[in-house]
Amino acid sequence: MENIKELVILIAEDDDGHAELIQSALKESGIYNEIIRFSNGEHTWNFLCNSKNKSYKDHKHYLLLLDIHMPKMDGVEVLRLIKTDNKLKEMPVIMLTTTDDPKEIEECYQIGCNVYVTKPVDFIKFTETLNRLGLFLQIIKV
Amino acid sequence: MKPTNTSVADSMRQEAEKLASIKRSDTIKELNKEEALLQIKKLELQIAELELQNEKLKNKNAENKTIQQQHSIFFQYAPTAYLIVSENGEIVTANNKCEILLEKELLQLKNFNFSAFLASDQDLRFRKFLQIVFETKNTKTTELRLKTNTHSIITITAIFIHEMNYCLLQITDNTNFKTEFELLQQERRFIQDILNSQPAGIYRLRVFPIEKWEKDSWRSAKHPPYIMEFLNDHFCNILGISHETFKMQPGIISELIHPQDKDEFVRINEEANQKIILFKWEGRIIVSDKIKWIHLESIPRIIEDGEILWTGLLYDITEAKQLEADLKLSEIKFKNVFNHSIVGKSLTTLSGKLNINNAFAEILGYSKEELENSSWDDLTFIDDIQTNKDKLEQIISGKKNSERWEKRFIHKNGNLVWVDLSTTLLRDDNNMPLFYITEIIDITEQKQAQFALQESNNRLNLILENSPIAIWDWDLETDSWFTTHKYYSMLGYEPETGYHDRNLWLSRIHPDDRKQVQIKIENVLHHKAETYSYDARMLHADGTYRWHSVIGQVIEHTKDGKAKRMLGVRIDIHERKDIEEKLRESEDKLKTLFSSMTEMVVMHELVFDENGNPTNYRITDCNTAFTNITGIERRNAVGKLATEVFGTDSAPYLEQYAHVAITGESMGFNSYFAPMDKHFLISVIAPERNKFATISTDVSAFQQIQQQILTKNKELEDYLYIASHDLRSPLVNIQGFSQRLQKQSDKIKSLLENCIIEQTIKENIDIITTDEIPKTLDFIFTSVTKMETLLNGLLQLSRMGRIKMSINKINMNKLIKSVITAHDFQISELGAYIEIQENLPDCYGDEQQLNQLFSNLISNAIKYRDNSKNLNVKINASSTFNKVIYSITDNGVGIAPKFQDKIWTIFYRINPQSDIVGDGVGLSIVKQIAEMHHGKVWIESDEGQGSTFFIELQKKWE
């Protein structure tokens, strides 16, 4: 459990409403990990770059919930950078996006995303998805 | 004195006559008439006797003159009748014998004149005789005929009695003697006549005994060894020598003998005389330089002194000889003719025995022997046997001498042989039938030709009867003509009889055409033209004018070379003229169109190499637009090869053009033509094999606009994609926060339940929390759901445009199979029947998209099925040069015509309230995919019957 506590959930989401809804849904499903939210890809990437240069002790485990459509740098770009970076590529990345374009999904999996989750418009479904995601996060070894 | 002299002379003459007649009778005697000879001898004796008696009587008269009375008794009873008459002939006295002779009693006799007893013409003679006796007072004799019943011829010897001046008449009845003599004479003439009128020469020779013959006596005429005893007239005629000449030159016969036959003649004569046998010789004599054949035959009889009497016959056998020779020749001829004639000949006896020649056998294919052993009926074709009998019956009965008819024989090989047969029955002199002479000529070929001709005639007649063609035959000499019925019936008139009326016909020609026809007729009649032809409008009986064409040609000329007869036809060409007229109009229109078109219209013909492969094409025509657009003058294009005209190495679009020109399938395509830097829309059609026409539109400007549109479209698709994507995010928020609002309102409600609030306020809050807020949120949720559906649709569609297609050859059989498999669950649940054509043609396209296309259509067919029927889906395809058209036919609810255009529009649903789940983008996507594949989709449907969706895709991809 300690390990889990040490896990920091990063949310890269430009839409504030979405970010809010995700966070509250995660809390509702019992996930109390530290959550850091970025409103664009650039911020996300900068944070990740800074964090990897910190000392090993300070190093925390991160899980990235990555939206695709974001200003400045989109999610796919961020994913590619992460998955091509030796220090970051082990980090689990969950694509969480409104896009259900199979082509995009395919692309993301190819680059190396761990899970691809489509945001359902239906809030109940959305919550369910996020709950399942939370459960998933509890199970996986980070 | 004179009478006495005369009387003596008379008696002398009488004697002479008698002698002559005796001599003549001698001749008779010698004429092999022995009885005549005997009688003559007898006669001579009688005459001598009579003369003696006469003499005695004379003497007695002289004596009795003086002793008259003593002798009166003797007178009275004398065996000879005596009368004493006065100078005028009156009977003075008569003896008893007179009673018998004159058939009157003695007493009565004395009152008569003797002349009264004489035949009427004898009376005058008697008076003259008596007168001479009284004048001369000499005894005189005459011969008279009595008037009595016996008509006795009497010899009267009148003796003048000086003493009494009377005359004693001694009357001897001569009747018997006279008659015998005359008979003898008559018989002699009769025999002479018979001998002379014989058709043969008759002769008698007395040949001297051989020892008296001179040397070569038979050979020369000088010393003939014979005396000619008798020759008849015919003998003389045959030898051409008169009786007189023969008398003078009896040996002349040997002179006449033909030199070549003389030896034989002499030899036979000598032999016959030596052996005394029948003489018989046939040989030639020369009479007046002509050769005659004669036949001599005589019988010998030895007479006294060793002489031989040859009595024989001479015949002129020249004709017989000639006839014999002719006969021999004609027999040879006949044999030759019979056996070598190319005409079949036969002789048939009445019993049916055949004798035939080679030609006859050849015609029937048998050998002569085979035929001669068969009968006519065996050889005759069964249908002709009766005719045969009838014809022969005509001949046998004598109604006809000969018959001629055509009949069929059966050839040995079984075929029928047509022959022209003529037969004659030969009869003998008694008109009894002998045998038939028959001739046959093989006319099988003529017959076949005749039948063929007949058939072709029939055919011609049939054609003439059933075609709008009439035939006329114009006698130019009389200016009259014969026509077939059609001549009139084709114009609705009754055929004219008798002479045709020229003016009537002219009146039926359209006034505008009449003059030219009249001129043409005149030209022919005045020998200015040998041919005749015109087209003119003729008045039909129904009052309309019809175009007729008349053509004719002179087929006969007179001896001086003038046209005599013309033959021709009249044809109704109204339909043709009509069509020609319309054709001309339409051609004019087309020409105008052709030249005024803004599209380039070019006509070409393919050019092939020696292997028959198209290598180039030649421009045969082009319109002005061609020059305007390409800048190539017509004269530099027409007749030139494409490579020359466009200055290219190979002829542009040869492959496509050749395909059209050879197969006849039209096509259209859009192409950038680099040599001109222009875009063309080209339609190619093939008006006839190996030729093609192109209609090209310069679409360069249009192409640019299209390019812009495509770019704009692309942009729009991008916008749409981004918009539809971006619109989703707020929707998630609306949904999400509305949800949260719901929760929050529920929370407020439960919080308020524990507070003490004024009842009315509480009630108001209750209404808001339990009723109004949920109702508001419900609207929001519904709208969000709806909006999401719309956005999803938009997204799908916009995504289509963004997808990069990977075009491959698609195995449609496989693709359809996978689509059907994807729907297997539903299909088996519904018990639907899917019928797929075998070997669906392939096409080119993006497999995934086409999968989607057919998937959408199949799921549509399932969705919009007719629940009252078992679903039946048929998938078929047909293929053209470069396209494949697939079709999916269902037996579902179908689509009413007014909706058929709208179904392709995005979000369109015919019945939005329907239970059927649908987002309204399925068919839009189908359309989009088809268009992206340069294809199209369309529908044919009957509401309530089902629909057929057609999808046209490319067979090739360039």
PDB file of C-alpha atoms in Angstrom, chain B residues 715-944:
ATOM      1  CA  GLU B 715     -10.358  21.833 -45.474  1.00  0.00           C
ATOM      2  CA  LEU B 716     -14.021  21.513 -44.671  1.00  0.00           C
ATOM      3  CA  GLU B 717     -13.558  17.885 -43.759  1.00  0.00           C
ATOM      4  CA  ASP B 718     -10.774  18.892 -41.443  1.00  0.00           C
ATOM      5  CA  TYR B 719     -12.927  21.566 -39.851  1.00  0.00           C
ATOM      6  CA  LEU B 720     -15.708  19.123 -39.480  1.00  0.00           C
ATOM      7  CA  TYR B 721     -13.435  16.641 -37.827  1.00  0.00           C
ATOM      8  CA  ILE B 722     -11.957  19.105 -35.447  1.00  0.00           C
ATOM      9  CA  ALA B 723     -15.306  20.707 -34.735  1.00  0.00           C
ATOM     10  CA  SER B 724     -17.043  17.430 -34.105  1.00  0.00           C
ATOM     11  CA  HIS B 725     -14.201  16.363 -31.867  1.00  0.00           C
ATOM     12  CA  ASP B 726     -13.982  19.599 -30.004  1.00  0.00           C
ATOM     13  CA  LEU B 727     -17.730  19.809 -29.557  1.00  0.00           C
ATOM     14  CA  ARG B 728     -17.600  16.569 -27.667  1.00  0.00           C
ATOM     15  CA  SER B 729     -15.502  17.932 -24.850  1.00  0.00           C
ATOM     16  CA  PRO B 730     -18.046  20.498 -23.666  1.00  0.00           C
ATOM     17  CA  LEU B 731     -20.678  17.848 -24.019  1.00  0.00           C
ATOM     18  CA  VAL B 732     -18.783  15.616 -21.615  1.00  0.00           C
ATOM     19  CA  ASN B 733     -18.771  18.535 -19.177  1.00  0.00           C
ATOM     20  CA  ILE B 734     -22.445  19.324 -19.630  1.00  0.00           C
ATOM     21  CA  GLN B 735     -23.269  15.730 -19.032  1.00  0.00           C
ATOM     22  CA  GLY B 736     -20.828  15.302 -16.215  1.00  0.00           C
ATOM     23  CA  PHE B 737     -21.711  18.415 -14.321  1.00  0.00           C
ATOM     24  CA  SER B 738     -25.410  17.964 -14.849  1.00  0.00           C
ATOM     25  CA  GLN B 739     -24.926  14.604 -13.212  1.00  0.00           C
ATOM     26  CA  ARG B 740     -23.125  16.279 -10.389  1.00  0.00           C
ATOM     27  CA  LEU B 741     -25.922  18.818 -10.167  1.00  0.00           C
ATOM     28  CA  GLN B 742     -28.352  15.944  -9.755  1.00  0.00           C
ATOM     29  CA  LYS B 743     -26.312  14.542  -6.944  1.00  0.00           C
ATOM     30  CA  GLN B 744     -25.978  17.931  -5.330  1.00  0.00           C
ATOM     31  CA  SER B 745     -29.704  18.555  -5.570  1.00  0.00           C
ATOM     32  CA  ASP B 746     -30.295  15.125  -3.959  1.00  0.00           C
ATOM     33  CA  LYS B 747     -27.871  16.143  -1.215  1.00  0.00           C
ATOM     34  CA  ILE B 748     -29.686  19.447  -0.645  1.00  0.00           C
ATOM     35  CA  LYS B 749     -32.952  17.572  -0.451  1.00  0.00           C
ATOM     36  CA  SER B 750     -31.671  15.170   2.202  1.00  0.00           C
ATOM     37  CA  LEU B 751     -30.039  18.028   4.160  1.00  0.00           C
ATOM     38  CA  LEU B 752     -33.255  20.012   4.143  1.00  0.00           C
ATOM     39  CA  GLU B 753     -35.236  17.077   5.411  1.00  0.00           C
ATOM     40  CA  ASN B 754     -33.481  17.394   8.773  1.00  0.00           C
ATOM     41  CA  CYS B 755     -34.070  21.171   9.019  1.00  0.00           C
ATOM     42  CA  ILE B 756     -37.170  22.812  10.418  1.00  0.00           C
ATOM     43  CA  ILE B 757     -38.421  24.940   7.677  1.00  0.00           C
ATOM     44  CA  GLU B 758     -41.688  26.579   7.149  1.00  0.00           C
ATOM     45  CA  GLN B 759     -44.065  24.156   5.541  1.00  0.00           C
ATOM     46  CA  THR B 760     -44.758  26.232   2.453  1.00  0.00           C
ATOM     47  CA  ILE B 761     -41.069  26.764   1.774  1.00  0.00           C
ATOM     48  CA  LYS B 762     -40.456  23.119   2.287  1.00  0.00           C
ATOM     49  CA  GLU B 763     -43.127  22.241  -0.173  1.00  0.00           C
ATOM     50  CA  ASN B 764     -41.621  24.625  -2.730  1.00  0.00           C
ATOM     51  CA  ILE B 765     -38.164  23.143  -2.222  1.00  0.00           C
ATOM     52  CA  ASP B 766     -39.653  19.665  -2.561  1.00  0.00           C
ATOM     53  CA  ILE B 767     -41.178  20.611  -5.876  1.00  0.00           C
ATOM     54  CA  ILE B 768     -37.821  21.917  -7.074  1.00  0.00           C
ATOM     55  CA  THR B 769     -35.719  18.990  -5.911  1.00  0.00           C
ATOM     56  CA  THR B 770     -37.996  16.109  -6.684  1.00  0.00           C
ATOM     57  CA  ASP B 771     -39.702  17.435  -9.744  1.00  0.00           C
ATOM     58  CA  GLU B 772     -38.235  20.420 -11.520  1.00  0.00           C
ATOM     59  CA  ILE B 773     -34.503  19.762 -11.226  1.00  0.00           C
ATOM     60  CA  PRO B 774     -34.775  16.110 -12.374  1.00  0.00           C
ATOM     61  CA  LYS B 775     -37.035  17.262 -15.227  1.00  0.00           C
ATOM     62  CA  THR B 776     -34.533  19.955 -16.247  1.00  0.00           C
ATOM     63  CA  LEU B 777     -31.646  17.523 -16.041  1.00  0.00           C
ATOM     64  CA  ASP B 778     -33.589  14.985 -18.058  1.00  0.00           C
ATOM     65  CA  PHE B 779     -33.933  17.475 -20.918  1.00  0.00           C
ATOM     66  CA  ILE B 780     -30.240  18.204 -20.668  1.00  0.00           C
ATOM     67  CA  PHE B 781     -29.361  14.505 -20.755  1.00  0.00           C
ATOM     68  CA  THR B 782     -31.643  13.814 -23.713  1.00  0.00           C
ATOM     69  CA  SER B 783     -30.156  16.679 -25.650  1.00  0.00           C
ATOM     70  CA  VAL B 784     -26.654  15.611 -24.793  1.00  0.00           C
ATOM     71  CA  THR B 785     -27.333  12.073 -25.948  1.00  0.00           C
ATOM     72  CA  LYS B 786     -28.839  13.379 -29.122  1.00  0.00           C
ATOM     73  CA  MET B 787     -25.959  15.724 -29.696  1.00  0.00           C
ATOM     74  CA  GLU B 788     -23.481  12.961 -29.060  1.00  0.00           C
ATOM     75  CA  THR B 789     -25.125  10.782 -31.664  1.00  0.00           C
ATOM     76  CA  LEU B 790     -24.936  13.610 -34.161  1.00  0.00           C
ATOM     77  CA  LEU B 791     -21.335  14.292 -33.341  1.00  0.00           C
ATOM     78  CA  ASN B 792     -20.466  10.630 -33.634  1.00  0.00           C
ATOM     79  CA  GLY B 793     -22.013  10.557 -37.071  1.00  0.00           C
ATOM     80  CA  LEU B 794     -20.173  13.686 -38.119  1.00  0.00           C
ATOM     81  CA  LEU B 795     -16.988  12.280 -36.772  1.00  0.00           C
ATOM     82  CA  GLN B 796     -17.339   9.034 -38.626  1.00  0.00           C
ATOM     83  CA  LEU B 797     -18.035  10.851 -41.840  1.00  0.00           C
ATOM     84  CA  SER B 798     -15.283  13.355 -41.459  1.00  0.00           C
ATOM     85  CA  ARG B 799     -12.946  10.587 -40.549  1.00  0.00           C
ATOM     86  CA  MET B 800     -13.700   8.949 -43.933  1.00  0.00           C
ATOM     87  CA  GLY B 801     -12.162  11.871 -45.740  1.00  0.00           C
ATOM     88  CA  ARG B 802      -9.162  11.764 -43.551  1.00  0.00           C
ATOM     89  CA  ILE B 803      -8.442   8.135 -44.017  1.00  0.00           C
ATOM     90  CA  LYS B 804      -5.646   7.366 -46.421  1.00  0.00           C
ATOM     91  CA  MET B 805      -6.993   4.709 -48.674  1.00  0.00           C
ATOM     92  CA  SER B 806      -4.847   1.777 -49.611  1.00  0.00           C
ATOM     93  CA  ILE B 807      -6.144   0.647 -52.986  1.00  0.00           C
ATOM     94  CA  ASN B 808      -5.779  -3.010 -53.851  1.00  0.00           C
ATOM     95  CA  LYS B 809      -7.465  -5.508 -56.027  1.00  0.00           C
ATOM     96  CA  ILE B 810     -10.368  -6.723 -53.970  1.00  0.00           C
ATOM     97  CA  ASN B 811     -11.563 -10.281 -54.095  1.00  0.00           C
ATOM     98  CA  MET B 812     -15.199  -9.476 -53.767  1.00  0.00           C
ATOM     99  CA  ASN B 813     -16.238 -13.076 -53.138  1.00  0.00           C
ATOM    100  CA  LYS B 814     -14.054 -13.112 -50.085  1.00  0.00           C
ATOM    101  CA  LEU B 815     -15.103  -9.651 -48.925  1.00  0.00           C
ATOM    102  CA  ILE B 816     -18.811 -10.344 -49.159  1.00  0.00           C
ATOM    103  CA  LYS B 817     -18.293 -13.620 -47.360  1.00  0.00           C
ATOM    104  CA  SER B 818     -16.621 -11.856 -44.429  1.00  0.00           C
ATOM    105  CA  VAL B 819     -19.364  -9.224 -44.325  1.00  0.00           C
ATOM    106  CA  ILE B 820     -22.015 -11.926 -44.231  1.00  0.00           C
ATOM    107  CA  THR B 821     -20.055 -13.810 -41.564  1.00  0.00           C
ATOM    108  CA  ALA B 822     -20.040 -10.652 -39.439  1.00  0.00           C
ATOM    109  CA  HIS B 823     -23.813 -10.666 -39.580  1.00  0.00           C
ATOM    110  CA  ASP B 824     -24.127 -14.400 -39.131  1.00  0.00           C
ATOM    111  CA  PHE B 825     -25.769 -14.206 -35.741  1.00  0.00           C
ATOM    112  CA  GLN B 826     -28.613 -11.988 -36.906  1.00  0.00           C
ATOM    113  CA  ILE B 827     -28.982 -13.846 -40.175  1.00  0.00           C
ATOM    114  CA  SER B 828     -29.343 -17.228 -38.557  1.00  0.00           C
ATOM    115  CA  GLU B 829     -31.615 -15.783 -35.882  1.00  0.00           C
ATOM    116  CA  LEU B 830     -33.932 -14.362 -38.558  1.00  0.00           C
ATOM    117  CA  GLY B 831     -33.611 -17.407 -40.769  1.00  0.00           C
ATOM    118  CA  ALA B 832     -32.728 -15.022 -43.587  1.00  0.00           C
ATOM    119  CA  TYR B 833     -31.671 -16.355 -46.937  1.00  0.00           C
ATOM    120  CA  ILE B 834     -28.642 -14.758 -48.541  1.00  0.00           C
ATOM    121  CA  GLU B 835     -28.071 -15.591 -52.194  1.00  0.00           C
ATOM    122  CA  ILE B 836     -24.693 -14.667 -53.621  1.00  0.00           C
ATOM    123  CA  GLN B 837     -23.918 -14.836 -57.307  1.00  0.00           C
ATOM    124  CA  GLU B 838     -21.093 -17.156 -58.120  1.00  0.00           C
ATOM    125  CA  ASN B 839     -17.791 -15.611 -59.123  1.00  0.00           C
ATOM    126  CA  LEU B 840     -18.455 -11.986 -58.368  1.00  0.00           C
ATOM    127  CA  PRO B 841     -16.087  -9.895 -60.449  1.00  0.00           C
ATOM    128  CA  ASP B 842     -13.213  -8.245 -58.662  1.00  0.00           C
ATOM    129  CA  CYS B 843     -12.727  -4.529 -58.342  1.00  0.00           C
ATOM    130  CA  TYR B 844     -10.189  -2.097 -56.961  1.00  0.00           C
ATOM    131  CA  GLY B 845     -10.565  -0.325 -53.653  1.00  0.00           C
ATOM    132  CA  ASP B 846      -9.761  -0.010 -49.948  1.00  0.00           C
ATOM    133  CA  GLU B 847     -10.691  -3.287 -48.385  1.00  0.00           C
ATOM    134  CA  GLN B 848     -11.673  -1.847 -45.032  1.00  0.00           C
ATOM    135  CA  GLN B 849     -13.864   0.849 -46.522  1.00  0.00           C
ATOM    136  CA  LEU B 850     -15.559  -1.471 -48.948  1.00  0.00           C
ATOM    137  CA  ASN B 851     -16.132  -3.855 -46.059  1.00  0.00           C
ATOM    138  CA  GLN B 852     -17.796  -0.985 -44.264  1.00  0.00           C
ATOM    139  CA  LEU B 853     -19.831  -0.094 -47.353  1.00  0.00           C
ATOM    140  CA  PHE B 854     -21.247  -3.561 -47.863  1.00  0.00           C
ATOM    141  CA  SER B 855     -21.591  -4.054 -44.129  1.00  0.00           C
ATOM    142  CA  ASN B 856     -23.738  -0.933 -43.886  1.00  0.00           C
ATOM    143  CA  LEU B 857     -25.931  -2.100 -46.751  1.00  0.00           C
ATOM    144  CA  ILE B 858     -26.345  -5.606 -45.358  1.00  0.00           C
ATOM    145  CA  SER B 859     -27.202  -4.259 -41.906  1.00  0.00           C
ATOM    146  CA  ASN B 860     -29.647  -1.844 -43.532  1.00  0.00           C
ATOM    147  CA  ALA B 861     -31.269  -4.757 -45.308  1.00  0.00           C
ATOM    148  CA  ILE B 862     -31.554  -6.536 -41.992  1.00  0.00           C
ATOM    149  CA  LYS B 863     -32.751  -3.454 -40.143  1.00  0.00           C
ATOM    150  CA  TYR B 864     -35.381  -2.472 -42.626  1.00  0.00           C
ATOM    151  CA  ARG B 865     -36.694  -5.960 -43.280  1.00  0.00           C
ATOM    152  CA  ASP B 866     -40.345  -6.677 -43.758  1.00  0.00           C
ATOM    153  CA  ASN B 867     -41.355  -8.635 -40.697  1.00  0.00           C
ATOM    154  CA  SER B 868     -44.173 -10.306 -42.547  1.00  0.00           C
ATOM    155  CA  LYS B 869     -41.731 -12.004 -44.896  1.00  0.00           C
ATOM    156  CA  ASN B 870     -38.696 -14.137 -44.590  1.00  0.00           C
ATOM    157  CA  LEU B 871     -35.748 -11.904 -45.420  1.00  0.00           C
ATOM    158  CA  ASN B 872     -34.140 -12.709 -48.706  1.00  0.00           C
ATOM    159  CA  VAL B 873     -31.043 -10.871 -49.903  1.00  0.00           C
ATOM    160  CA  LYS B 874     -29.475 -11.354 -53.308  1.00  0.00           C
ATOM    161  CA  ILE B 875     -26.014 -10.132 -54.193  1.00  0.00           C
ATOM    162  CA  ASN B 876     -25.178  -9.923 -57.873  1.00  0.00           C
ATOM    163  CA  ALA B 877     -22.755  -8.145 -60.133  1.00  0.00           C
ATOM    164  CA  SER B 878     -22.250  -7.256 -63.767  1.00  0.00           C
ATOM    165  CA  SER B 879     -19.183  -5.881 -65.386  1.00  0.00           C
ATOM    166  CA  THR B 880     -18.416  -3.487 -68.244  1.00  0.00           C
ATOM    167  CA  PHE B 881     -15.150  -2.451 -69.795  1.00  0.00           C
ATOM    168  CA  ASN B 882     -13.859  -0.617 -66.762  1.00  0.00           C
ATOM    169  CA  LYS B 883     -16.629  -0.777 -64.170  1.00  0.00           C
ATOM    170  CA  VAL B 884     -18.254  -3.363 -62.003  1.00  0.00           C
ATOM    171  CA  ILE B 885     -21.776  -2.851 -60.794  1.00  0.00           C
ATOM    172  CA  TYR B 886     -22.713  -4.776 -57.677  1.00  0.00           C
ATOM    173  CA  SER B 887     -26.269  -4.990 -56.520  1.00  0.00           C
ATOM    174  CA  ILE B 888     -27.860  -5.922 -53.225  1.00  0.00           C
ATOM    175  CA  THR B 889     -31.501  -6.764 -53.511  1.00  0.00           C
ATOM    176  CA  ASP B 890     -33.724  -7.275 -50.501  1.00  0.00           C
ATOM    177  CA  ASN B 891     -37.385  -8.037 -50.074  1.00  0.00           C
ATOM    178  CA  GLY B 892     -37.743  -5.504 -47.273  1.00  0.00           C
ATOM    179  CA  VAL B 893     -40.065  -2.559 -46.694  1.00  0.00           C
ATOM    180  CA  GLY B 894     -38.731  -0.637 -49.658  1.00  0.00           C
ATOM    181  CA  ILE B 895     -38.514   3.082 -50.107  1.00  0.00           C
ATOM    182  CA  ALA B 896     -41.125   5.328 -51.668  1.00  0.00           C
ATOM    183  CA  PRO B 897     -39.895   7.196 -54.728  1.00  0.00           C
ATOM    184  CA  LYS B 898     -40.131  10.617 -53.039  1.00  0.00           C
ATOM    185  CA  PHE B 899     -37.606   9.544 -50.412  1.00  0.00           C
ATOM    186  CA  GLN B 900     -35.222   7.794 -52.697  1.00  0.00           C
ATOM    187  CA  ASP B 901     -33.032  10.874 -53.258  1.00  0.00           C
ATOM    188  CA  LYS B 902     -32.988  11.906 -49.615  1.00  0.00           C
ATOM    189  CA  ILE B 903     -31.781   8.684 -48.064  1.00  0.00           C
ATOM    190  CA  TRP B 904     -28.194   9.537 -48.951  1.00  0.00           C
ATOM    191  CA  THR B 905     -28.285  12.736 -46.889  1.00  0.00           C
ATOM    192  CA  ILE B 906     -26.569  12.662 -43.531  1.00  0.00           C
ATOM    193  CA  PHE B 907     -28.797  12.261 -40.438  1.00  0.00           C
ATOM    194  CA  TYR B 908     -31.824  11.724 -42.699  1.00  0.00           C
ATOM    195  CA  ARG B 909     -34.224   9.155 -41.405  1.00  0.00           C
ATOM    196  CA  ILE B 910     -37.489   8.494 -43.117  1.00  0.00           C
ATOM    197  CA  ASN B 911     -39.178   7.713 -39.842  1.00  0.00           C
ATOM    198  CA  PRO B 912     -37.214   9.308 -36.903  1.00  0.00           C
ATOM    199  CA  GLN B 913     -39.701   7.908 -34.367  1.00  0.00           C
ATOM    200  CA  SER B 914     -39.113   4.378 -35.600  1.00  0.00           C
ATOM    201  CA  ASP B 915     -37.889   1.817 -33.119  1.00  0.00           C
ATOM    202  CA  ILE B 916     -35.084   0.957 -35.396  1.00  0.00           C
ATOM    203  CA  VAL B 917     -31.778   2.067 -34.008  1.00  0.00           C
ATOM    204  CA  GLY B 918     -29.903   4.226 -36.428  1.00  0.00           C
ATOM    205  CA  ASP B 919     -27.691   7.234 -36.453  1.00  0.00           C
ATOM    206  CA  GLY B 920     -28.646   8.351 -39.961  1.00  0.00           C
ATOM    207  CA  VAL B 921     -25.142   8.150 -41.312  1.00  0.00           C
ATOM    208  CA  GLY B 922     -24.994   4.582 -42.711  1.00  0.00           C
ATOM    209  CA  LEU B 923     -26.050   5.394 -46.277  1.00  0.00           C
ATOM    210  CA  SER B 924     -24.135   8.707 -46.199  1.00  0.00           C
ATOM    211  CA  ILE B 925     -21.055   6.725 -45.454  1.00  0.00           C
ATOM    212  CA  VAL B 926     -21.894   4.252 -48.226  1.00  0.00           C
ATOM    213  CA  LYS B 927     -22.166   7.140 -50.626  1.00  0.00           C
ATOM    214  CA  GLN B 928     -19.003   8.749 -49.356  1.00  0.00           C
ATOM    215  CA  ILE B 929     -17.027   5.542 -49.718  1.00  0.00           C
ATOM    216  CA  ALA B 930     -18.342   4.902 -53.220  1.00  0.00           C
ATOM    217  CA  GLU B 931     -17.452   8.398 -54.305  1.00  0.00           C
ATOM    218  CA  MET B 932     -14.020   8.134 -52.833  1.00  0.00           C
ATOM    219  CA  HIS B 933     -13.606   5.074 -55.035  1.00  0.00           C
ATOM    220  CA  HIS B 934     -14.667   7.067 -58.122  1.00  0.00           C
ATOM    221  CA  GLY B 935     -17.844   5.114 -58.085  1.00  0.00           C
ATOM    222  CA  LYS B 936     -21.474   5.757 -57.429  1.00  0.00           C
ATOM    223  CA  VAL B 937     -24.448   4.298 -55.662  1.00  0.00           C
ATOM    224  CA  TRP B 938     -28.105   4.389 -56.543  1.00  0.00           C
ATOM    225  CA  ILE B 939     -31.289   2.691 -55.625  1.00  0.00           C
ATOM    226  CA  GLU B 940     -34.235   1.131 -57.310  1.00  0.00           C
ATOM    227  CA  SER B 941     -37.094   0.379 -55.000  1.00  0.00           C
ATOM    228  CA  ASP B 942     -40.791  -0.283 -54.731  1.00  0.00           C
ATOM    229  CA  GLU B 943     -42.351   0.516 -51.429  1.00  0.00           C
ATOM    230  CA  GLY B 944     -43.460  -2.678 -49.786  1.00  0.00           C
TER     231      GLY B 944
END
